[in-house]
mmCIF file of C-alpha atoms and ligand atoms in Angstrom:
data_model
loop_
_atom_site.group_PDB
_atom_site.id
_atom_site.type_symbol
_atom_site.label_atom_id
_atom_site.label_comp_id
_atom_site.label_asym_id
_atom_site.label_seq_id
_atom_site.Cartn_x
_atom_site.Cartn_y
_atom_site.Cartn_z
ATOM 1 C CA MET Y 595 -14.567 -20.905 -12.997
ATOM 2 C CA THR Y 596 -12.982 -18.227 -15.201
ATOM 3 C CA PRO Y 597 -9.755 -16.911 -13.709
ATOM 4 C CA ASN Y 598 -9.854 -13.168 -12.889
ATOM 5 C CA ARG Y 599 -7.084 -10.562 -13.081
ATOM 6 C CA GLU Y 600 -5.919 -11.377 -9.562
ATOM 7 C CA ASP Y 601 -5.499 -15.035 -10.441
ATOM 8 C CA TYR Y 602 -3.279 -13.983 -13.326
ATOM 9 C CA LEU Y 603 -1.161 -11.699 -11.152
ATOM 10 C CA LYS Y 604 -0.711 -14.399 -8.553
ATOM 11 C CA LEU Y 605 0.175 -17.040 -11.125
ATOM 12 C CA ILE Y 606 2.720 -14.798 -12.850
ATOM 13 C CA LEU Y 607 4.289 -14.166 -9.460
ATOM 14 C CA GLU Y 608 4.245 -17.873 -8.612
ATOM 15 C CA LEU Y 609 6.076 -18.581 -11.843
ATOM 16 C CA GLY Y 610 8.803 -16.086 -10.929
ATOM 17 C CA GLY Y 611 7.431 -13.185 -12.987
ATOM 18 C CA ASP Y 612 8.631 -10.592 -10.486
ATOM 19 C CA GLN Y 613 12.174 -11.112 -11.731
ATOM 20 C CA ALA Y 614 11.986 -12.759 -15.120
ATOM 21 C CA LYS Y 615 9.737 -12.857 -18.142
ATOM 22 C CA ILE Y 616 7.099 -15.567 -18.114
ATOM 23 C CA SER Y 617 5.878 -17.057 -21.371
ATOM 24 C CA ASN Y 618 2.211 -17.042 -22.300
ATOM 25 C CA LYS Y 619 2.502 -20.811 -22.669
ATOM 26 C CA GLN Y 620 3.301 -21.195 -18.962
ATOM 27 C CA ILE Y 621 0.277 -19.091 -18.082
ATOM 28 C CA VAL Y 622 -1.926 -21.157 -20.385
ATOM 29 C CA ALA Y 623 -0.711 -24.331 -18.632
ATOM 30 C CA GLY Y 624 -1.022 -22.857 -15.136
ATOM 31 C CA LEU Y 625 -4.565 -21.521 -15.478
ATOM 32 C CA GLY Y 626 -5.972 -24.024 -17.959
ATOM 33 C CA VAL Y 627 -7.262 -21.285 -20.265
ATOM 34 C CA SER Y 628 -6.860 -20.600 -23.984
ATOM 35 C CA ALA Y 629 -3.927 -18.669 -25.423
ATOM 36 C CA ALA Y 630 -6.414 -16.060 -26.658
ATOM 37 C CA SER Y 631 -7.774 -15.406 -23.145
ATOM 38 C CA VAL Y 632 -4.230 -15.041 -21.851
ATOM 39 C CA SER Y 633 -3.316 -12.431 -24.480
ATOM 40 C CA GLU Y 634 -6.508 -10.535 -23.789
ATOM 41 C CA MET Y 635 -5.925 -10.406 -20.027
ATOM 42 C CA ILE Y 636 -2.249 -9.497 -20.438
ATOM 43 C CA SER Y 637 -3.146 -6.418 -22.453
ATOM 44 C CA LYS Y 638 -5.687 -5.386 -19.784
ATOM 45 C CA LEU Y 639 -3.090 -5.786 -17.038
ATOM 46 C CA GLU Y 640 -0.583 -3.857 -19.093
ATOM 47 C CA LYS Y 641 -3.001 -0.935 -19.435
ATOM 48 C CA GLU Y 642 -3.286 -0.883 -15.644
ATOM 49 C CA GLN Y 643 0.527 -0.897 -15.428
ATOM 50 C CA LEU Y 644 0.559 -4.090 -13.408
ATOM 51 C CA VAL Y 645 2.634 -6.011 -15.958
ATOM 52 C CA LYS Y 646 5.011 -5.248 -18.774
ATOM 53 C CA HIS Y 647 4.700 -7.350 -21.895
ATOM 54 C CA THR Y 648 7.462 -7.822 -24.451
ATOM 55 C CA PRO Y 649 6.276 -9.471 -27.670
ATOM 56 C CA TYR Y 650 7.761 -12.954 -28.247
ATOM 57 C CA GLN Y 651 9.544 -12.819 -24.869
ATOM 58 C CA GLY Y 652 6.840 -12.799 -22.254
ATOM 59 C CA VAL Y 653 5.365 -10.901 -19.401
ATOM 60 C CA GLN Y 654 6.870 -9.519 -16.206
ATOM 61 C CA LEU Y 655 5.235 -7.886 -13.183
ATOM 62 C CA THR Y 656 5.814 -4.202 -12.493
ATOM 63 C CA ASN Y 657 6.532 -3.210 -8.876
ATOM 64 C CA ALA Y 658 2.878 -2.328 -8.398
ATOM 65 C CA GLY Y 659 1.844 -5.687 -9.855
ATOM 66 C CA ALA Y 660 4.286 -7.625 -7.669
ATOM 67 C CA GLN Y 661 3.100 -5.789 -4.538
ATOM 68 C CA LYS Y 662 -0.549 -6.434 -5.309
ATOM 69 C CA ALA Y 663 0.098 -10.107 -6.015
ATOM 70 C CA SER Y 664 2.234 -10.489 -2.859
ATOM 71 C CA ASP Y 665 -0.457 -8.992 -0.629
ATOM 72 C CA LEU Y 666 -3.001 -11.452 -1.989
ATOM 73 C CA MET Y 667 -0.592 -14.342 -1.767
ATOM 74 C CA ARG Y 668 0.219 -13.545 1.865
ATOM 75 C CA ARG Y 669 -3.438 -13.739 2.868
ATOM 76 C CA HIS Y 670 -4.106 -16.752 0.677
ATOM 77 C CA ARG Y 671 -1.197 -18.779 2.028
ATOM 78 C CA LEU Y 672 -1.790 -17.912 5.671
ATOM 79 C CA TRP Y 673 -5.353 -19.191 5.331
ATOM 80 C CA GLU Y 674 -4.092 -22.338 3.615
ATOM 81 C CA VAL Y 675 -1.833 -23.091 6.556
ATOM 82 C CA PHE Y 676 -4.734 -22.516 8.933
ATOM 83 C CA LEU Y 677 -7.090 -24.760 6.950
ATOM 84 C CA VAL Y 678 -4.577 -27.596 6.647
ATOM 85 C CA GLU Y 679 -3.099 -27.451 10.147
ATOM 86 C CA HIS Y 680 -6.176 -26.636 12.164
ATOM 87 C CA LEU Y 681 -9.171 -27.766 10.094
ATOM 88 C CA HIS Y 682 -7.387 -30.728 8.474
ATOM 89 C CA TYR Y 683 -8.070 -29.895 4.845
ATOM 90 C CA SER Y 684 -5.934 -31.785 2.335
ATOM 91 C CA TRP Y 685 -3.584 -29.770 0.112
ATOM 92 C CA ASN Y 686 -5.824 -30.113 -2.948
ATOM 93 C CA ASP Y 687 -8.917 -28.899 -1.135
ATOM 94 C CA VAL Y 688 -7.716 -25.660 0.433
ATOM 95 C CA HIS Y 689 -7.626 -23.513 -2.662
ATOM 96 C CA ASP Y 690 -11.254 -22.442 -3.091
ATOM 97 C CA ASP Y 691 -11.820 -21.475 0.523
ATOM 98 C CA ALA Y 692 -8.479 -19.687 0.802
ATOM 99 C CA GLU Y 693 -9.383 -17.859 -2.407
ATOM 100 C CA VAL Y 694 -12.572 -16.492 -0.848
ATOM 101 C CA LEU Y 695 -10.983 -15.696 2.511
ATOM 102 C CA GLU Y 696 -8.031 -13.760 1.039
ATOM 103 C CA HIS Y 697 -10.410 -11.096 -0.269
ATOM 104 C CA VAL Y 698 -12.097 -10.411 3.057
ATOM 105 C CA THR Y 699 -8.960 -10.329 5.208
ATOM 106 C CA SER Y 700 -7.781 -6.994 6.605
ATOM 107 C CA ASP Y 701 -4.114 -6.275 7.353
ATOM 108 C CA GLU Y 702 -4.859 -6.644 11.032
ATOM 109 C CA LEU Y 703 -6.534 -10.027 10.612
ATOM 110 C CA ALA Y 704 -3.662 -11.262 8.425
ATOM 111 C CA ASN Y 705 -1.134 -10.162 11.064
ATOM 112 C CA LYS Y 706 -3.052 -11.825 13.877
ATOM 113 C CA LEU Y 707 -3.510 -14.998 11.873
ATOM 114 C CA GLU Y 708 0.206 -15.057 11.086
ATOM 115 C CA ALA Y 709 1.109 -14.720 14.774
ATOM 116 C CA TYR Y 710 -1.460 -17.363 15.770
ATOM 117 C CA LEU Y 711 0.080 -19.796 13.279
ATOM 118 C CA GLY Y 712 3.582 -19.108 14.614
ATOM 119 C CA PHE Y 713 4.865 -17.141 11.612
ATOM 120 C CA PRO Y 714 4.925 -20.000 9.100
ATOM 121 C CA GLU Y 715 7.449 -19.660 6.282
ATOM 122 C CA PHE Y 716 5.718 -21.803 3.652
ATOM 123 C CA CYS Y 717 2.211 -22.729 2.537
ATOM 124 C CA PRO Y 718 1.156 -26.393 2.123
ATOM 125 C CA HIS Y 719 2.258 -26.238 -1.540
ATOM 126 C CA GLY Y 720 5.790 -25.117 -0.711
ATOM 127 C CA GLY Y 721 5.207 -21.442 -1.582
ATOM 128 C CA LYS Y 722 6.807 -18.708 0.517
ATOM 129 C CA ILE Y 723 4.629 -16.531 2.764
ATOM 130 C CA PRO Y 724 5.799 -12.906 2.525
ATOM 131 C CA ALA Y 725 5.965 -10.590 5.551
ATOM 132 C CA GLN Y 726 3.531 -7.680 5.637
ATOM 133 C CA SER Y 727 4.126 -5.238 2.736
ATOM 134 C CA ALA Y 728 6.991 -7.371 1.458
ATOM 135 C CA ILE Y 729 7.216 -8.641 -2.086
ATOM 136 C CA ILE Y 730 7.467 -12.423 -2.247
ATOM 137 C CA ASN Y 731 10.913 -13.610 -3.058
ATOM 138 C CA GLU Y 732 10.304 -17.166 -4.188
ATOM 139 C CA GLN Y 733 13.390 -19.338 -4.455
ATOM 140 C CA LYS Y 734 14.321 -19.691 -8.127
ATOM 141 C CA ARG Y 735 13.879 -23.243 -9.258
ATOM 142 C CA GLN Y 736 13.635 -25.204 -12.467
ATOM 143 C CA THR Y 737 10.626 -27.390 -13.101
ATOM 144 C CA LEU Y 738 10.486 -31.155 -13.465
ATOM 145 C CA SER Y 739 10.253 -30.727 -17.250
ATOM 146 C CA ASP Y 740 13.621 -28.913 -17.352
ATOM 147 C CA TYR Y 741 15.818 -31.830 -16.264
ATOM 148 C CA PRO Y 742 17.264 -34.704 -18.326
ATOM 149 C CA ILE Y 743 16.910 -38.444 -17.747
ATOM 150 C CA GLY Y 744 18.974 -39.640 -14.793
ATOM 151 C CA SER Y 745 18.490 -36.484 -12.703
ATOM 152 C CA LYS Y 746 17.690 -37.069 -9.047
ATOM 153 C CA ILE Y 747 15.201 -34.484 -7.896
ATOM 154 C CA LYS Y 748 13.161 -33.504 -4.836
ATOM 155 C CA ILE Y 749 9.619 -32.116 -5.217
ATOM 156 C CA ALA Y 750 9.967 -28.657 -3.639
ATOM 157 C CA ARG Y 751 6.933 -26.626 -4.650
ATOM 158 C CA VAL Y 752 3.883 -27.003 -6.856
ATOM 159 C CA LEU Y 753 1.534 -24.451 -8.327
ATOM 160 C CA ASP Y 754 -1.488 -23.818 -6.185
ATOM 161 C CA GLU Y 755 -3.953 -24.874 -8.835
ATOM 162 C CA LYS Y 756 -6.913 -27.132 -8.078
ATOM 163 C CA GLU Y 757 -6.786 -29.370 -11.146
ATOM 164 C CA LEU Y 758 -3.054 -29.864 -10.826
ATOM 165 C CA LEU Y 759 -3.340 -30.730 -7.132
ATOM 166 C CA ASP Y 760 -6.191 -33.192 -7.739
ATOM 167 C CA TYR Y 761 -4.003 -34.799 -10.387
ATOM 168 C CA LEU Y 762 -1.033 -35.001 -7.995
ATOM 169 C CA VAL Y 763 -3.248 -36.567 -5.326
ATOM 170 C CA SER Y 764 -4.439 -39.156 -7.871
ATOM 171 C CA LEU Y 765 -0.775 -39.933 -8.638
ATOM 172 C CA ASN Y 766 0.124 -39.934 -4.926
ATOM 173 C CA LEU Y 767 2.900 -37.427 -5.577
ATOM 174 C CA ASN Y 768 3.845 -35.278 -2.572
ATOM 175 C CA LEU Y 769 6.150 -32.451 -1.531
ATOM 176 C CA GLN Y 770 9.638 -33.377 -0.318
ATOM 177 C CA GLU Y 771 9.651 -36.755 -2.072
ATOM 178 C CA VAL Y 772 12.808 -37.676 -3.971
ATOM 179 C CA TYR Y 773 12.760 -39.347 -7.405
ATOM 180 C CA THR Y 774 15.018 -40.134 -10.331
ATOM 181 C CA ILE Y 775 13.851 -39.234 -13.829
ATOM 182 C CA THR Y 776 13.876 -42.529 -15.744
ATOM 183 C CA ALA Y 777 12.132 -41.682 -19.025
ATOM 184 C CA ILE Y 778 11.015 -38.643 -21.008
ATOM 185 C CA ALA Y 779 8.586 -39.296 -23.846
ATOM 186 C CA ASP Y 780 8.992 -37.415 -27.130
ATOM 187 C CA TYR Y 781 6.856 -34.522 -28.212
ATOM 188 C CA GLU Y 782 5.982 -33.225 -24.740
ATOM 189 C CA GLY Y 783 4.838 -36.666 -23.617
ATOM 190 C CA PRO Y 784 4.886 -37.872 -20.000
ATOM 191 C CA ILE Y 785 7.952 -37.802 -17.780
ATOM 192 C CA THR Y 786 8.504 -40.958 -15.748
ATOM 193 C CA ILE Y 787 9.985 -40.640 -12.272
ATOM 194 C CA GLN Y 788 10.843 -43.403 -9.874
ATOM 195 C CA ASN Y 789 12.043 -44.123 -6.345
ATOM 196 C CA GLU Y 790 12.199 -47.243 -4.125
ATOM 197 C CA SER Y 791 8.448 -47.243 -3.539
ATOM 198 C CA LYS Y 792 6.815 -45.712 -6.623
ATOM 199 C CA GLN Y 793 7.038 -45.238 -10.341
ATOM 200 C CA ILE Y 794 4.934 -42.375 -11.683
ATOM 201 C CA ALA Y 795 4.330 -41.026 -15.189
ATOM 202 C CA VAL Y 796 3.690 -37.283 -14.877
ATOM 203 C CA SER Y 797 2.128 -35.435 -17.807
ATOM 204 C CA PHE Y 798 4.362 -32.827 -19.419
ATOM 205 C CA LYS Y 799 1.825 -30.125 -18.593
ATOM 206 C CA ALA Y 800 1.904 -30.969 -14.880
ATOM 207 C CA ALA Y 801 5.688 -31.416 -14.909
ATOM 208 C CA SER Y 802 6.111 -27.854 -16.159
ATOM 209 C CA THR Y 803 4.381 -26.535 -13.018
ATOM 210 C CA ILE Y 804 6.182 -28.739 -10.477
ATOM 211 C CA PHE Y 805 9.298 -27.046 -9.098
ATOM 212 C CA VAL Y 806 12.119 -29.302 -7.994
ATOM 213 C CA ASP Y 807 15.526 -29.158 -6.327
ATOM 214 C CA LEU Y 808 18.370 -31.201 -7.730
ATOM 215 C CA VAL Y 809 19.593 -33.797 -5.220
ATOM 216 C CA GLU Y 810 23.263 -34.759 -5.204
HETATM 217 ZN ZN1 LIG Q 1410 -0.389 -22.680 -1.353
#
């Protein structure tokens, strides 16, 4: 499936692009597309004044872009909570259905769904659910690939991306788990993390889309 403009907006927001510049490389990793497709879409979004692009620095959402992405994210994440909590989907299987549902959800339906779910704060991937008309204010975090060997980290949020989630399921890596980084291979090789029950080698690409909190 080729990602559309809305997927780009949402990803840039998920990566913190409402407040800081996001590199094309992060977008390439997050959407699994070529660098050329990313550049092409960025210039389209810039023409629509949804993002601002600074050569060699990256891309940042405009207010209009952040609002549009937040509205979509709100609907998407509310449906994810519904699918996981009430229809027992697993966290790697909710994406496609939530993706379809977010586009056919009115403000009223989103509000009623939110109330029905008890005003959840986070989606099953650890992402924040914004209030109506609010712009998402995701907690700023570094990714697993940003920390040195010996760091003790907790998995706090992952990108809502099907291939990544399937990969994390295959590794049996879950939110809220705590690990110590025990090895980092050269040249963007895998990052090995370990706790009492597991040792996992996470690819560099995946590690750069897994947000973690440092544990004391
Ligand atoms: Zn999610």
